[in-house]
CSV table of C-alpha atoms and ligand atoms in Angstrom, one decimal:
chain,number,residue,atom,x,y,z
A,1,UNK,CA,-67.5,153.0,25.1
A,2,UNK,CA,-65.6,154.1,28.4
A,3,UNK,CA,-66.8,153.5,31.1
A,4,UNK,CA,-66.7,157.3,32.4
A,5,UNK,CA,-69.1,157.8,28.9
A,6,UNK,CA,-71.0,155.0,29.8
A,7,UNK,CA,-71.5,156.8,33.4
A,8,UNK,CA,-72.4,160.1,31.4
A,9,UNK,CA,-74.9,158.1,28.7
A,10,UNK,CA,-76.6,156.6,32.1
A,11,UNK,CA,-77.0,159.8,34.3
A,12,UNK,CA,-78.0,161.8,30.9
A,13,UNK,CA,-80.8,159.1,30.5
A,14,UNK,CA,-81.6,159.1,34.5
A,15,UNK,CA,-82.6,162.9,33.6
A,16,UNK,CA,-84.4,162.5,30.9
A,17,UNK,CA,-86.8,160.1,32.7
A,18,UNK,CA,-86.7,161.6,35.7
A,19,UNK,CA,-87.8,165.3,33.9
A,20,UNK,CA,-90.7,162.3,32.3
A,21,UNK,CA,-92.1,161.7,35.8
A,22,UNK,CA,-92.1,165.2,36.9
A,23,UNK,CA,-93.9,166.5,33.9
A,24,UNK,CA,-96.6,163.6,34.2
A,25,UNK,CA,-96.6,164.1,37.5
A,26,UNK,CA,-97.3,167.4,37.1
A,27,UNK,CA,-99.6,167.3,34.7
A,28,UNK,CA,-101.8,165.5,36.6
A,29,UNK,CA,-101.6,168.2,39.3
A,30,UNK,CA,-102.3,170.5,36.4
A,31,UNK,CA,-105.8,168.8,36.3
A,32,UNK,CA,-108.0,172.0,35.1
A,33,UNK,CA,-109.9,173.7,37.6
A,34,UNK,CA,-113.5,174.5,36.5
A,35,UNK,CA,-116.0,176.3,38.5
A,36,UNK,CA,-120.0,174.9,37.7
A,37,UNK,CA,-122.1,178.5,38.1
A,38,UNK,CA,-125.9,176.7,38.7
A,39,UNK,CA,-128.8,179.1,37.7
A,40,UNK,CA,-131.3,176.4,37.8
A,41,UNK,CA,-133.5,174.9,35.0
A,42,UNK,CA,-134.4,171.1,34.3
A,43,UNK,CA,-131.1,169.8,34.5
A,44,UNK,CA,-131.8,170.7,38.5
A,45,UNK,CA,-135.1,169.6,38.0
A,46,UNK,CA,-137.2,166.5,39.6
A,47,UNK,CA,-139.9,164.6,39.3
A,48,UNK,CA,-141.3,162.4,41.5
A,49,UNK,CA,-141.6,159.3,39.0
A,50,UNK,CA,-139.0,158.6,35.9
A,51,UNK,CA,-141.4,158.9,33.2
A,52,UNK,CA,-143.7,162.2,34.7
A,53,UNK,CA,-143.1,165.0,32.7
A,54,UNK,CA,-144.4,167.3,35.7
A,55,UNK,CA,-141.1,168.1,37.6
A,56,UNK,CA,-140.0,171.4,39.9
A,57,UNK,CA,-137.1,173.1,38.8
A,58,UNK,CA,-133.9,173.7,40.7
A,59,UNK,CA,-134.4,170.7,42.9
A,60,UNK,CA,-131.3,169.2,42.7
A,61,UNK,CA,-127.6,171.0,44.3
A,62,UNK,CA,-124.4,171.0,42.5
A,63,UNK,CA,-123.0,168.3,44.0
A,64,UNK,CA,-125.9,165.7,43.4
A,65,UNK,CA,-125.7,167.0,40.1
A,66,UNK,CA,-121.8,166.8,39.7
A,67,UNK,CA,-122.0,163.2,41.4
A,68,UNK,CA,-124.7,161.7,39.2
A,69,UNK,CA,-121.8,162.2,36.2
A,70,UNK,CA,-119.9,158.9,36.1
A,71,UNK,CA,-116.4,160.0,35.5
A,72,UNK,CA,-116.6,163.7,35.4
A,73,UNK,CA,-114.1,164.5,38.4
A,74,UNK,CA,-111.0,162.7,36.1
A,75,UNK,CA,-111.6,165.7,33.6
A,76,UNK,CA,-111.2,168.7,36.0
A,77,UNK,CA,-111.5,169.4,39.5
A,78,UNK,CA,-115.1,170.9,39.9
A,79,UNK,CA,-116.1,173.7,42.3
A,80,UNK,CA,-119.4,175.0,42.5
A,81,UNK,CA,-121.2,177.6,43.1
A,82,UNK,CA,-125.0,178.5,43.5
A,83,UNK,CA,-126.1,181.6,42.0
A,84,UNK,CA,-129.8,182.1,41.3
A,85,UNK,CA,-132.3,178.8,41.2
A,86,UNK,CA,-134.5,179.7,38.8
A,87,UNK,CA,-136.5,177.8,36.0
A,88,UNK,CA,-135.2,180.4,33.2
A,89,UNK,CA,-138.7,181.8,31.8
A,90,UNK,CA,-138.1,183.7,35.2
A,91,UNK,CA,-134.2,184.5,34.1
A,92,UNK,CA,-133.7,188.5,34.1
A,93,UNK,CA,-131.4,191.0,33.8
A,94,UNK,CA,-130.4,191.4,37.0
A,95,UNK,CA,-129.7,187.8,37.5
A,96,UNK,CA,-127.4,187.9,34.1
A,97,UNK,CA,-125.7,190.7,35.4
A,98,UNK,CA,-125.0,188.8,38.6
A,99,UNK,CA,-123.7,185.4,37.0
A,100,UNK,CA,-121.5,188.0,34.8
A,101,UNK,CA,-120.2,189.9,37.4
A,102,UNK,CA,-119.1,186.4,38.7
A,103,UNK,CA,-117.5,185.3,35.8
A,104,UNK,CA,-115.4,188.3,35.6
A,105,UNK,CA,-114.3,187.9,38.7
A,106,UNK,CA,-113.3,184.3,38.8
A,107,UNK,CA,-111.7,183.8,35.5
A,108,UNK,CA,-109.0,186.7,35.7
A,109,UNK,CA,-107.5,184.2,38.4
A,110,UNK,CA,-104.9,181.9,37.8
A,111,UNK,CA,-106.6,178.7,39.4
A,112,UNK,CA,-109.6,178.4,37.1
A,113,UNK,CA,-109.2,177.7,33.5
A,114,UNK,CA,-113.0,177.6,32.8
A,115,UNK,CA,-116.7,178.1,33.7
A,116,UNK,CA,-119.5,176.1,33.1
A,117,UNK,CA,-123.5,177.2,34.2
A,118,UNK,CA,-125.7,175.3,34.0
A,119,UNK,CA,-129.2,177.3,33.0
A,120,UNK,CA,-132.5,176.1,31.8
A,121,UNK,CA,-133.2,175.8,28.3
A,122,UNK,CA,-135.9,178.4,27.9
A,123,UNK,CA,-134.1,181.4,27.6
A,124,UNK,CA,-130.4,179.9,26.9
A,125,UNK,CA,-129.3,181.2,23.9
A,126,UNK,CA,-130.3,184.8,25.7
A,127,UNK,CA,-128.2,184.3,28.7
A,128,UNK,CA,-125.3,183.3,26.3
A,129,UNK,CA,-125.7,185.6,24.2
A,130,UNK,CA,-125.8,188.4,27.0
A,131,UNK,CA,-122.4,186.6,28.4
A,132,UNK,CA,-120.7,186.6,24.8
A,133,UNK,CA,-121.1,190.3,24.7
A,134,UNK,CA,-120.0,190.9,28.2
A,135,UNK,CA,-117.2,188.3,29.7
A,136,UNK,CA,-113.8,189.9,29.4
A,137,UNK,CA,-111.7,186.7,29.0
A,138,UNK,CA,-111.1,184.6,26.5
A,139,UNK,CA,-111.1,181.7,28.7
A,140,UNK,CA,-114.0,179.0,28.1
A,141,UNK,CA,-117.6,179.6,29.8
A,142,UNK,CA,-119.9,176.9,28.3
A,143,UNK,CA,-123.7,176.9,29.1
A,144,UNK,CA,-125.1,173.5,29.8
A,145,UNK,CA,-128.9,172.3,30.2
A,146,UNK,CA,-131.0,169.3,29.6
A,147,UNK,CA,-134.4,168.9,28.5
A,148,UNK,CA,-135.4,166.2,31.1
A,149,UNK,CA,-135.2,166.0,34.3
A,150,UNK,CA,-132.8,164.3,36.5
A,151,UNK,CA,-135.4,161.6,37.9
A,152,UNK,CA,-136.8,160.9,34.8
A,153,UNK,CA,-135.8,157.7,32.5
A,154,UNK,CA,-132.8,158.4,30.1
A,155,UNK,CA,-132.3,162.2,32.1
A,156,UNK,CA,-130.2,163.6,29.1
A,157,UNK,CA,-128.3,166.3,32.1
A,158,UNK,CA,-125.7,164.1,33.1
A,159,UNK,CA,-123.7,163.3,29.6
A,160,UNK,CA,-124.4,167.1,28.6
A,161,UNK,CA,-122.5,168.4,31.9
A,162,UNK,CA,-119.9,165.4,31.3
A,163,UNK,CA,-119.4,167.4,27.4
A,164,UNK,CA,-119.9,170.9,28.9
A,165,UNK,CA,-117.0,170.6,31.4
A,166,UNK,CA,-114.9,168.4,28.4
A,167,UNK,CA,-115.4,171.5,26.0
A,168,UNK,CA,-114.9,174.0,29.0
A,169,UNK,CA,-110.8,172.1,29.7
A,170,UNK,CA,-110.4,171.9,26.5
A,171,UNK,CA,-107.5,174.4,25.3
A,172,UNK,CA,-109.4,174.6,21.8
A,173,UNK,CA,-112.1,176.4,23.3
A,174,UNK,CA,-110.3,179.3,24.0
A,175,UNK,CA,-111.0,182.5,22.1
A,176,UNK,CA,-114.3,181.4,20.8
A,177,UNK,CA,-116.7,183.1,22.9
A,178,UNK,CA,-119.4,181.5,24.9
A,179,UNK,CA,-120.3,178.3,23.9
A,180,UNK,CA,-123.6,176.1,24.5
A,181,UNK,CA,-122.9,172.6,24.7
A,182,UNK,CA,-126.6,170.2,24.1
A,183,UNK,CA,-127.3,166.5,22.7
A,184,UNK,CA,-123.2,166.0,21.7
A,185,UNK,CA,-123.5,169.7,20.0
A,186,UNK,CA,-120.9,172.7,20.2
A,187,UNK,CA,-123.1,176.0,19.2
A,188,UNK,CA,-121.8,179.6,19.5
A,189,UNK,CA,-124.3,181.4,21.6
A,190,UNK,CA,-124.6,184.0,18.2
A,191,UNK,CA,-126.0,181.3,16.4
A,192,UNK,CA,-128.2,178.8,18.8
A,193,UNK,CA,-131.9,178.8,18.9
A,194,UNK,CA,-134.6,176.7,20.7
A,195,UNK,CA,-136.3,175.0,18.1
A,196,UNK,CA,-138.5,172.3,19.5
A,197,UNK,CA,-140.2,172.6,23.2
A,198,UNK,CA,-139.7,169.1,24.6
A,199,UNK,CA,-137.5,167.1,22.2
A,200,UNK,CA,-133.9,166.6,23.2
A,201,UNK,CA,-132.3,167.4,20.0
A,202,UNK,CA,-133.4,170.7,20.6
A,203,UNK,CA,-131.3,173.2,19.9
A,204,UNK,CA,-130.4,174.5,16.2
A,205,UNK,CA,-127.5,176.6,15.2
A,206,UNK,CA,-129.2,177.2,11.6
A,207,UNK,CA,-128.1,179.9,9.7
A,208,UNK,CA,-123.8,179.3,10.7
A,209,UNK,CA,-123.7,176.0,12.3
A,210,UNK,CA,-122.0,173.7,14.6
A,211,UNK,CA,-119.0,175.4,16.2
A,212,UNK,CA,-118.3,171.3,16.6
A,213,UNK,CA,-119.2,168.3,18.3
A,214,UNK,CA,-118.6,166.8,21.9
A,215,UNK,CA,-118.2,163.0,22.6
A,216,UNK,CA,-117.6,162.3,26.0
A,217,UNK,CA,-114.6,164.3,26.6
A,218,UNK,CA,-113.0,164.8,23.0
A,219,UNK,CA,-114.2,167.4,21.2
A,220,UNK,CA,-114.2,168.0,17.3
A,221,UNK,CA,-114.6,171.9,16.1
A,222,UNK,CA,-115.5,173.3,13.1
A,223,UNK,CA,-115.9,176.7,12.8
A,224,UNK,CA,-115.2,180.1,14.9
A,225,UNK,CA,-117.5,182.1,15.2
A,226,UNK,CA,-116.9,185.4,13.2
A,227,UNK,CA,-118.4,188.0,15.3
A,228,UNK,CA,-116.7,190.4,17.8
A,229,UNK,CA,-117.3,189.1,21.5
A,230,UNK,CA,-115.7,188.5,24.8
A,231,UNK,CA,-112.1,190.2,24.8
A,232,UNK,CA,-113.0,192.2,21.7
A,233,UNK,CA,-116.5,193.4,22.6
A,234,UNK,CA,-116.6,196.9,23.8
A,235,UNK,CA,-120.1,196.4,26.1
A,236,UNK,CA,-118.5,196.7,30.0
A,237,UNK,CA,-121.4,195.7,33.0
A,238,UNK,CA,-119.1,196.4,35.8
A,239,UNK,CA,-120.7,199.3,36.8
A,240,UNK,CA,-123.9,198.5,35.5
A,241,UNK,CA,-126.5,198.0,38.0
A,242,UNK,CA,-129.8,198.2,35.6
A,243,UNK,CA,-130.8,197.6,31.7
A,244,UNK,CA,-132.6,200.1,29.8
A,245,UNK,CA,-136.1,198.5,29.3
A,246,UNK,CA,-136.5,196.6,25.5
A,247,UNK,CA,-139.7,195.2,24.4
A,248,UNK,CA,-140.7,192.9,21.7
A,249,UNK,CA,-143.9,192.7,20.0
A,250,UNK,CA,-144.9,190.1,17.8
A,251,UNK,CA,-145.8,190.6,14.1
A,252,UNK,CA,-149.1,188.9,12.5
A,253,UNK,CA,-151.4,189.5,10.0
A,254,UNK,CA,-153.8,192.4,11.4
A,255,UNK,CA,-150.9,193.6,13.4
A,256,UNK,CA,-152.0,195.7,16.3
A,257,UNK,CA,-150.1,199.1,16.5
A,258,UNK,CA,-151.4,200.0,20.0
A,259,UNK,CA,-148.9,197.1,21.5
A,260,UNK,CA,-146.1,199.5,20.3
A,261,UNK,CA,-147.7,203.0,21.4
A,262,UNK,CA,-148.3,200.8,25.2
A,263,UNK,CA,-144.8,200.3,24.9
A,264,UNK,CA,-143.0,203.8,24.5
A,265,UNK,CA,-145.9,205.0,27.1
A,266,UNK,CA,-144.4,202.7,30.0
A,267,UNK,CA,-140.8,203.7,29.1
A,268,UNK,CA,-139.6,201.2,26.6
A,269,UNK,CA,-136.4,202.8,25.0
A,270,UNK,CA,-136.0,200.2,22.3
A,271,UNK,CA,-138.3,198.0,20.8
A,272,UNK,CA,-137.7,194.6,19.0
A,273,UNK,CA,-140.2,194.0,16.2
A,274,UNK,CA,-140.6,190.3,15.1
A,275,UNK,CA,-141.6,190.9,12.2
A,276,UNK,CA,-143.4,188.6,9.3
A,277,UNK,CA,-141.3,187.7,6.7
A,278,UNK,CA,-137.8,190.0,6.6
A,279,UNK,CA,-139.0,192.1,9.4
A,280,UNK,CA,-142.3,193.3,8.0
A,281,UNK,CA,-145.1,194.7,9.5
A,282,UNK,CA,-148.6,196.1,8.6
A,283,UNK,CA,-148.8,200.3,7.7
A,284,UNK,CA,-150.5,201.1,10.7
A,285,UNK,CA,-147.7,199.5,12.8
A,286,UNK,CA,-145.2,200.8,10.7
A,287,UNK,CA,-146.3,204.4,11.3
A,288,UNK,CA,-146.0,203.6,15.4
A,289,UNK,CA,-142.7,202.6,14.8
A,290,UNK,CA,-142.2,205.7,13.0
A,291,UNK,CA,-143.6,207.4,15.9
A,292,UNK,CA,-141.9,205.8,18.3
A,293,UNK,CA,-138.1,206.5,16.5
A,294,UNK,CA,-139.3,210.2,16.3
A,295,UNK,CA,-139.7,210.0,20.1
A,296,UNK,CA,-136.2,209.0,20.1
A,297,UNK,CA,-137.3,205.0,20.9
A,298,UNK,CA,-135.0,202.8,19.4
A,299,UNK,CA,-136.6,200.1,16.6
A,300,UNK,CA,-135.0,197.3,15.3
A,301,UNK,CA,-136.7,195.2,13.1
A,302,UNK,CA,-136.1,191.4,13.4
A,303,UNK,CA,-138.5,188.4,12.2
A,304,UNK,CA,-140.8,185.8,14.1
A,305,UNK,CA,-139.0,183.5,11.0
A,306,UNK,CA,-136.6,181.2,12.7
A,307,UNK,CA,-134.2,181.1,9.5
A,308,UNK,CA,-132.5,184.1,7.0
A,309,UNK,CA,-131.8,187.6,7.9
A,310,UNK,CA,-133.1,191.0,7.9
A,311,UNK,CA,-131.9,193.5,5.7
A,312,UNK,CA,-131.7,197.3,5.8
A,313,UNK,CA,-134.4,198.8,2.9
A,314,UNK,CA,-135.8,196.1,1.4
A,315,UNK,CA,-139.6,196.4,1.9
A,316,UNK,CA,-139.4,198.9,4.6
A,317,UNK,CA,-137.4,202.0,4.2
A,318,UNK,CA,-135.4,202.0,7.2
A,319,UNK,CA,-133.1,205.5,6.3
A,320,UNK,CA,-136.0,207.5,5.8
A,321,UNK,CA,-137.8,206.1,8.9
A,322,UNK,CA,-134.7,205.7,11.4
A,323,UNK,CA,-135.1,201.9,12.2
A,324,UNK,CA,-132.3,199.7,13.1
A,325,UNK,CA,-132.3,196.1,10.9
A,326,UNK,CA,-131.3,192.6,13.0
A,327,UNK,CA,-129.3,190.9,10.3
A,328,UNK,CA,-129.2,188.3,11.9
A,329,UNK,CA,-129.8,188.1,15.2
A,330,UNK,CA,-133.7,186.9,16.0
A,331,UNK,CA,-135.9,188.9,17.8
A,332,UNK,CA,-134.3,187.9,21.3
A,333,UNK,CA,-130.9,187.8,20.9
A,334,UNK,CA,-132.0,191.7,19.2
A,335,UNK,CA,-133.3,192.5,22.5
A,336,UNK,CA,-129.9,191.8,24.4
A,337,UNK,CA,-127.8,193.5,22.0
A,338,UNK,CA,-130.4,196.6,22.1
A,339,UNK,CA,-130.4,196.5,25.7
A,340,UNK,CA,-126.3,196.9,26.3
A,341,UNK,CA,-126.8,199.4,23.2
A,342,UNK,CA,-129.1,201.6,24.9
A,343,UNK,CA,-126.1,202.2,28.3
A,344,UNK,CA,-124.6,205.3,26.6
A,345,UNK,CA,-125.9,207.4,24.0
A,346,UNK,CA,-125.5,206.0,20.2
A,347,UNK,CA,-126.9,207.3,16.7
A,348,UNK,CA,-129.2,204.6,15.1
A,349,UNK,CA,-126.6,204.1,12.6
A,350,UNK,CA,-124.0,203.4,15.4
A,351,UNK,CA,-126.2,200.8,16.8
A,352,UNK,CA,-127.2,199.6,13.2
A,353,UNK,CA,-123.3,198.8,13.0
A,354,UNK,CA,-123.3,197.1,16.1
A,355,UNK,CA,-125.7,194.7,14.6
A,356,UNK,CA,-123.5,193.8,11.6
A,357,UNK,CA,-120.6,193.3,14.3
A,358,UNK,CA,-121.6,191.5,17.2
B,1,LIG,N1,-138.5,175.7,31.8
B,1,LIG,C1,-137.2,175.1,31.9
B,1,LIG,C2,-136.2,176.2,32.0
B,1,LIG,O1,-136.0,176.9,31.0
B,1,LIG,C3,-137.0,174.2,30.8
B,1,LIG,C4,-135.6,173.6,30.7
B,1,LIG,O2,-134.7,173.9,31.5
B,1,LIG,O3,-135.4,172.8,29.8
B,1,LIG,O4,-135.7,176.4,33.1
């Protein structure tokens, strides 16, 4: 070789490390950014011995909670920010409509690539829910919880946040709508359900399962969730200040009606049955339901049954009587969709669609 080639071989190879360095170098400048939303809920909780189970919620800030993760900080720089401090059996609308306000306004920006809140485990799978329907980007937002508190022995919150924020950076988790991420397990927020009040393997995605699996930053997915949310969902809360009022009332044998007449009378403008079985209920609650859809109240039939779906005109005729059937959403998850439902003016068979879609 010449020496004027070898000259050219050396500065061509000079580049080519040189472009090396900058892009690692700039990758780890490129570390995500992820803001933590805190709501509240036993992974903020304490007690004031490690094996009480008596704890107060929401005792614990971000940062303790962000600095009890060995670790966390090498997976994404971490900003957080404190927006209700609530044990979530006292989450509400307005309090979803807040943290999804906030979402919607932080993740259109450049400089976050993902949201994680952390939220009790009470009423999870509702918050997510409400946030799959409503979050306009397709950028991750992961609910995190634990079931024990921080002070107590083997507190499950800190490996849970470590998975949340590894499933909130990770690119795969883009485009699959909120995700819940509990005990090493990626659910869809369609699909998670509460199944157990104190154990830690708690929640069950039973009818479509695991979206995938966290371990300590690498995550394994499954499945996608099928259902139209996020960027493709057509419920918009930014001018939203109030949801219409849904109840639910609980099926049983001996079913009292009067529960759903005391509902339209205090201005209920849907109502979520939980029905027995595929969304049963006794005659004499069946003809308040009717009454209720004549007064223009929305019914959807779902099922206090935590697995299998609820179809249209099966035991109950739903045409002839104007309900709405769940599919499968359960009685909760029915509520939320109802609720966003109820903002503009639909036909029962509009919203009946919605259910099959969302
Ligand atoms: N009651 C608590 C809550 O939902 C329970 C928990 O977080 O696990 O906030």
């Amino acid at each position: 070789m010449k020496r004027s080639q070898r000259i050219s071989v050396a500065v061509f190879l000079s580049l080519i490390v040189s472009v090396g360095c900058e892009s690692a170098s700039s990758n780890q400048s490129r570390k995500p950014n992820i803001v933590i939303l805190a709501t509240g809920g036993t992974i903020a909780g304490a007690g004031a011995t490690g094996t009480q189970s008596a704890y107060t919620s929401g005792a614990v800030t971000i940062d303790a909670m962000v600095d009890a993760v060995p670790g966390v900080k090498d997976l994404a720089n971490i900003k957080g920010e404190q927006v209700a401090n609530v044990g979530s059996q006292d989450m509400s609308f307005d309090i979803m409509l807040k943290v999804a306000k906030r979402i919607n306004e932080l993740l259109p920006k450049k400089d976050v690539d993902g949201i994680v809140v952390t939220h009790g485990t009470d009423t999870m799978e509702e918050t997510a829910y409400f946030l799959n329907l409503v979050v306009k980007s397709d950028k991750p937002v992961v609910l995190v919880g634990s079931m024990r508190p921080s002070t107590a022995v083997s507190a499950d919150g800190p490996l849970n946040l470590y998975n949340a924020i590894g499933v909130a950076v990770d690119p795969k988790s883009r485009g699959l709508g909120v995700l819940v991420v509990m005990n090493d397990w990626i659910h869809a927020a369609h699909s998670l359900t509460k199944t157990s009040t104190t154990d830690v393997q708690t929640f069950m995605s039973p009818l479509r399962g695991l979206v995938g699996i966290a371990a300590y930053g690498h995550n394994d997915y499954y499945n996608a969730p099928p259902w139209k949310h996020t960027t493709k969902s057509e419920f918009d809360v930014s001018n939203v200040t109030k949801l219409p009022r849904v109840d639910i009332v609980f099926g049983c044998a001996d079913m009292s009606p009067d529960l759903i007449d005391a509902s339209v009378n205090n201005g209920a403008k849907g109502i979520v049955i939980a029905g027995v079985g595929n969304g049963n209920m006794n005659k004499a609650s069946l003809d308040a339901a009717e009454r209720a859809a004549k007064k223009g109240v929305v019914v959807v039939r779902s099922s206090r049954v935590a697995l299998g779906t609820v179809g249209r005109n099966v035991e109950v005729k739903d045409d002839d009587m104007g309900f709405v059937a769940s599919d499968e959403l359960n009685p909760q998850k029915s509520r939320i969709l109802l609720s966003l439902a109820l903002l503009k003016p639909r036909q029962v068979s509009q919203i009946q669609d919605l259910f099959y879609s969302y």
